[in-house]
Amino acid sequence: MKLIQILPLAALSTAFVIPEEQVMSQVAIESDRAPDSFLEKIPSKDEAIKQFHNSFTKLIDTSKNAFDDAIEYATETTEEVSDKAYETAYHVSSWLDSATDRIQELGEEVVLFSEDDEEHHGGKGRKGRKGHHGHCKKPNLTVYELISKSKYTTKLAALIDEYEDVIELLNGTASNYTVFAPTDKAFEKIPEHAPKPSKEELKKILLYHVSEDFYPAGKVLVTHTVPTLLSVDTLGIGPQRLATEIGLKGLTVNFYSRIVAIDIFGTNGVIHGVDSLLIPPPKIASIIQFLPGEFSTLELGLTKTGLLPAIADTSNHIGGTIFAPSNFAFQKLGPKINGFLFSKYGQKYLKALLEYHVVANQTLYSDAYYKSESVDNSVEKDGIPKGFFHIDLKTLLDDKSLSVDVARYGRYIEIKINAFSTVTIEDGIASDGVIHVVSNVLVPPKAVDRGVQHWDGGEMTVEELKERLEPLMGNEKPQEL
């Protein structure tokens, strides 16, 4: 069964909750009651930021050493703030929708713990700070035992019990694991008519909830993507990843599953409770097709040029990165250029232009970078460092490269292409790579006497576009990924 066929298992609804000051370490679980007026119930931007600051500042002082206590507290909090909740259907566009929720002003102040604070047994924080969790005593249960003994994760425990190797893994000490544990309420969101996945697919879903790296809440807050134990051939040696986001829904995983309990520590890792199942993502091509409101022009261009089926065919590439121009980005080119590109006379230019947005065999997330062995004999899997990172990514257009700069400070990440175009929405996680939405259509540079001249987004004529593309179109054979 293809992963795309099990998407109906994803949550049908998640709650919108503005945490009150007393929420501390939990974001409330879903509520069935919706407000009469959505706009009336949303606090101002400044109020929302203040509430997030208050909530996350108190994470340091929160002491929760039992999964039940954490979930129970979140449930009680839900009842207190249910008048601020509303239901929203989950679909792939949660990735795009999350960008409108983003509160970038949280910035550095939300970083409660250093990313280097990875030893959770007896670890000390910076001078003048408390340790990064407030447990009164050392945990004595593994992450599996915590899940199996909790009355809030009985369905997850029953699913894990079907796989002896997963039990052994979560009881073992090979790593300090991180488990994003769906509560029983998360399983209740599965539609009754949803097809039952095979045992193999269910195991993939389980592994997609587990990372072999240690991610306490403080580290999650400054991380954009998290590696999991799910390995897929379509990404090569790199594991499938989860994406995290802070917005008006609170702290979410994959943009729709809200973290409702944090930092339940075991002897071999940490558990965070989530309110929706995490479903492995579909292919890049499928995501583009799912979002016509954002990518209908891109989809039309990829279809007309034959690139869409090539991108969807994962037999000829391992991983990949697509810098996807939105419909608005195409509009900025103007009606004359669009009219030319989508005419029969401009189709070869359209193909060349779109090839310049596609990188095969290299997967660049905002905070991780996978190379494929088909690109480099010395197979590498590199994490992007903090600070500044530069890389040239070879595209499908006559091996023309994109100059990519990634600047990172805490959770804040900015990605620029060719020193001009900005990635407006990053980390559209896919089974065969990643999608980044760009603010402008990427136009190849023009050769000049002293190097090249990048397009700065100014007005451009059809003739200038042709001048930039024609030198790169010597080979008109079908381009393989």
PDB file of C-alpha atoms in Angstrom, residues 338-460:
ATOM      1  CA  ASN A 338       3.704  34.165 -18.887  1.00  0.00           C
ATOM      2  CA  GLY A 339       1.845  34.277 -22.191  1.00  0.00           C
ATOM      3  CA  PHE A 340       5.044  33.462 -24.045  1.00  0.00           C
ATOM      4  CA  LEU A 341       6.194  30.681 -21.697  1.00  0.00           C
ATOM      5  CA  PHE A 342       2.873  28.841 -21.829  1.00  0.00           C
ATOM      6  CA  SER A 343       2.519  29.147 -25.613  1.00  0.00           C
ATOM      7  CA  LYS A 344       3.757  26.474 -28.011  1.00  0.00           C
ATOM      8  CA  TYR A 345       6.614  28.801 -28.992  1.00  0.00           C
ATOM      9  CA  GLY A 346       7.787  29.222 -25.431  1.00  0.00           C
ATOM     10  CA  GLN A 347       7.472  25.647 -24.184  1.00  0.00           C
ATOM     11  CA  LYS A 348      11.180  24.807 -24.520  1.00  0.00           C
ATOM     12  CA  TYR A 349      12.017  27.982 -22.589  1.00  0.00           C
ATOM     13  CA  LEU A 350       9.458  27.058 -19.935  1.00  0.00           C
ATOM     14  CA  LYS A 351      11.063  23.660 -19.561  1.00  0.00           C
ATOM     15  CA  ALA A 352      14.524  25.168 -19.165  1.00  0.00           C
ATOM     16  CA  LEU A 353      13.224  27.667 -16.624  1.00  0.00           C
ATOM     17  CA  LEU A 354      11.522  24.977 -14.518  1.00  0.00           C
ATOM     18  CA  GLU A 355      14.566  22.692 -14.699  1.00  0.00           C
ATOM     19  CA  TYR A 356      16.432  25.514 -12.980  1.00  0.00           C
ATOM     20  CA  HIS A 357      14.178  25.006  -9.930  1.00  0.00           C
ATOM     21  CA  VAL A 358      14.781  21.252  -9.563  1.00  0.00           C
ATOM     22  CA  VAL A 359      17.742  19.681  -7.747  1.00  0.00           C
ATOM     23  CA  ALA A 360      18.058  15.899  -7.987  1.00  0.00           C
ATOM     24  CA  ASN A 361      19.918  13.600  -5.589  1.00  0.00           C
ATOM     25  CA  GLN A 362      20.537  16.320  -3.001  1.00  0.00           C
ATOM     26  CA  THR A 363      18.013  17.051  -0.273  1.00  0.00           C
ATOM     27  CA  LEU A 364      18.488  20.381   1.464  1.00  0.00           C
ATOM     28  CA  TYR A 365      16.269  20.961   4.492  1.00  0.00           C
ATOM     29  CA  SER A 366      16.534  24.222   6.397  1.00  0.00           C
ATOM     30  CA  ASP A 367      18.716  22.516   9.015  1.00  0.00           C
ATOM     31  CA  ALA A 368      19.970  19.308   7.404  1.00  0.00           C
ATOM     32  CA  TYR A 369      21.541  18.265   4.117  1.00  0.00           C
ATOM     33  CA  TYR A 370      21.544  14.820   2.509  1.00  0.00           C
ATOM     34  CA  LYS A 371      23.818  13.856  -0.352  1.00  0.00           C
ATOM     35  CA  SER A 372      23.130  10.795  -2.448  1.00  0.00           C
ATOM     36  CA  GLU A 373      25.722   8.195  -3.360  1.00  0.00           C
ATOM     37  CA  SER A 374      24.694   8.740  -6.977  1.00  0.00           C
ATOM     38  CA  VAL A 375      26.125  12.249  -6.657  1.00  0.00           C
ATOM     39  CA  ASP A 376      29.230  11.643  -4.573  1.00  0.00           C
ATOM     40  CA  ASN A 377      31.168   8.429  -4.054  1.00  0.00           C
ATOM     41  CA  SER A 378      31.837   9.430  -0.459  1.00  0.00           C
ATOM     42  CA  VAL A 379      28.283   9.221   0.790  1.00  0.00           C
ATOM     43  CA  GLU A 380      27.592  11.943   3.313  1.00  0.00           C
ATOM     44  CA  LYS A 381      24.789  13.013   5.602  1.00  0.00           C
ATOM     45  CA  ASP A 382      25.543  16.446   7.006  1.00  0.00           C
ATOM     46  CA  GLY A 383      23.758  18.624   9.498  1.00  0.00           C
ATOM     47  CA  ILE A 384      23.762  22.315   8.657  1.00  0.00           C
ATOM     48  CA  PRO A 385      25.749  24.182  11.307  1.00  0.00           C
ATOM     49  CA  LYS A 386      24.532  27.153  13.262  1.00  0.00           C
ATOM     50  CA  GLY A 387      25.513  30.491  11.814  1.00  0.00           C
ATOM     51  CA  PHE A 388      26.019  30.733   8.052  1.00  0.00           C
ATOM     52  CA  PHE A 389      26.016  27.909   5.505  1.00  0.00           C
ATOM     53  CA  HIS A 390      26.606  28.183   1.753  1.00  0.00           C
ATOM     54  CA  ILE A 391      26.135  25.543  -0.903  1.00  0.00           C
ATOM     55  CA  ASP A 392      25.853  25.427  -4.681  1.00  0.00           C
ATOM     56  CA  LEU A 393      23.140  22.986  -5.758  1.00  0.00           C
ATOM     57  CA  LYS A 394      23.345  21.570  -9.271  1.00  0.00           C
ATOM     58  CA  THR A 395      20.010  21.804 -11.087  1.00  0.00           C
ATOM     59  CA  LEU A 396      18.589  19.919 -14.053  1.00  0.00           C
ATOM     60  CA  LEU A 397      19.318  22.885 -16.343  1.00  0.00           C
ATOM     61  CA  ASP A 398      22.540  21.954 -18.119  1.00  0.00           C
ATOM     62  CA  ASP A 399      24.142  21.405 -14.704  1.00  0.00           C
ATOM     63  CA  LYS A 400      23.583  25.067 -13.865  1.00  0.00           C
ATOM     64  CA  SER A 401      23.793  25.578 -10.098  1.00  0.00           C
ATOM     65  CA  LEU A 402      21.794  27.596  -7.610  1.00  0.00           C
ATOM     66  CA  SER A 403      23.747  29.602  -5.060  1.00  0.00           C
ATOM     67  CA  VAL A 404      22.045  28.906  -1.721  1.00  0.00           C
ATOM     68  CA  ASP A 405      22.794  30.746   1.519  1.00  0.00           C
ATOM     69  CA  VAL A 406      21.319  29.589   4.825  1.00  0.00           C
ATOM     70  CA  ALA A 407      21.572  31.893   7.843  1.00  0.00           C
ATOM     71  CA  ARG A 408      20.533  30.523  11.225  1.00  0.00           C
ATOM     72  CA  TYR A 409      20.124  32.103  14.637  1.00  0.00           C
ATOM     73  CA  GLY A 410      18.269  30.005  17.184  1.00  0.00           C
ATOM     74  CA  ARG A 411      15.012  28.971  15.579  1.00  0.00           C
ATOM     75  CA  TYR A 412      15.168  31.765  13.031  1.00  0.00           C
ATOM     76  CA  ILE A 413      16.349  30.572   9.613  1.00  0.00           C
ATOM     77  CA  GLU A 414      16.582  32.547   6.387  1.00  0.00           C
ATOM     78  CA  ILE A 415      17.334  30.937   3.021  1.00  0.00           C
ATOM     79  CA  LYS A 416      18.302  33.035   0.005  1.00  0.00           C
ATOM     80  CA  ILE A 417      18.755  31.855  -3.580  1.00  0.00           C
ATOM     81  CA  ASN A 418      21.226  33.645  -5.858  1.00  0.00           C
ATOM     82  CA  ALA A 419      21.509  36.365  -3.184  1.00  0.00           C
ATOM     83  CA  PHE A 420      18.065  37.705  -4.093  1.00  0.00           C
ATOM     84  CA  SER A 421      15.121  35.311  -3.971  1.00  0.00           C
ATOM     85  CA  THR A 422      13.955  34.354  -0.497  1.00  0.00           C
ATOM     86  CA  VAL A 423      12.445  31.074   0.630  1.00  0.00           C
ATOM     87  CA  THR A 424       9.127  32.193   2.099  1.00  0.00           C
ATOM     88  CA  ILE A 425       7.969  28.786   3.375  1.00  0.00           C
ATOM     89  CA  GLU A 426      10.548  26.112   4.054  1.00  0.00           C
ATOM     90  CA  ASP A 427      10.578  22.392   4.754  1.00  0.00           C
ATOM     91  CA  GLY A 428       7.645  20.919   2.906  1.00  0.00           C
ATOM     92  CA  ILE A 429       8.583  17.395   3.974  1.00  0.00           C
ATOM     93  CA  ALA A 430       8.102  14.767   1.249  1.00  0.00           C
ATOM     94  CA  SER A 431       8.879  11.067   0.984  1.00  0.00           C
ATOM     95  CA  ASP A 432      11.377  11.746  -1.806  1.00  0.00           C
ATOM     96  CA  GLY A 433      12.837  15.088  -0.769  1.00  0.00           C
ATOM     97  CA  VAL A 434      11.739  18.544   0.282  1.00  0.00           C
ATOM     98  CA  ILE A 435       9.899  21.563  -1.138  1.00  0.00           C
ATOM     99  CA  HIS A 436      10.741  25.185  -0.398  1.00  0.00           C
ATOM    100  CA  VAL A 437       8.390  27.924  -1.605  1.00  0.00           C
ATOM    101  CA  VAL A 438      10.269  30.842  -3.186  1.00  0.00           C
ATOM    102  CA  SER A 439       9.170  34.460  -3.467  1.00  0.00           C
ATOM    103  CA  ASN A 440      10.193  34.810  -7.112  1.00  0.00           C
ATOM    104  CA  VAL A 441      10.583  32.605 -10.153  1.00  0.00           C
ATOM    105  CA  LEU A 442      14.301  31.757 -10.299  1.00  0.00           C
ATOM    106  CA  VAL A 443      15.867  33.080 -13.505  1.00  0.00           C
ATOM    107  CA  PRO A 444      19.367  31.919 -14.558  1.00  0.00           C
ATOM    108  CA  PRO A 445      22.118  34.560 -14.463  1.00  0.00           C
ATOM    109  CA  LYS A 446      23.305  36.289 -17.604  1.00  0.00           C
ATOM    110  CA  ALA A 447      26.957  36.066 -18.655  1.00  0.00           C
ATOM    111  CA  VAL A 448      28.735  39.434 -18.614  1.00  0.00           C
ATOM    112  CA  ASP A 449      32.339  40.528 -19.128  1.00  0.00           C
ATOM    113  CA  ARG A 450      33.340  40.031 -15.503  1.00  0.00           C
ATOM    114  CA  GLY A 451      31.316  36.983 -14.546  1.00  0.00           C
ATOM    115  CA  VAL A 452      27.551  36.670 -14.331  1.00  0.00           C
ATOM    116  CA  GLN A 453      24.666  38.995 -13.594  1.00  0.00           C
ATOM    117  CA  HIS A 454      21.815  37.652 -11.468  1.00  0.00           C
ATOM    118  CA  TRP A 455      18.264  38.852 -12.000  1.00  0.00           C
ATOM    119  CA  ASP A 456      17.302  41.302  -9.273  1.00  0.00           C
ATOM    120  CA  GLY A 457      13.547  40.970  -9.676  1.00  0.00           C
ATOM    121  CA  GLY A 458      13.162  44.042 -11.845  1.00  0.00           C
ATOM    122  CA  GLU A 459      11.084  44.308 -15.000  1.00  0.00           C
ATOM    123  CA  MET A 460      12.207  41.874 -17.675  1.00  0.00           C
TER     124      MET A 460
END
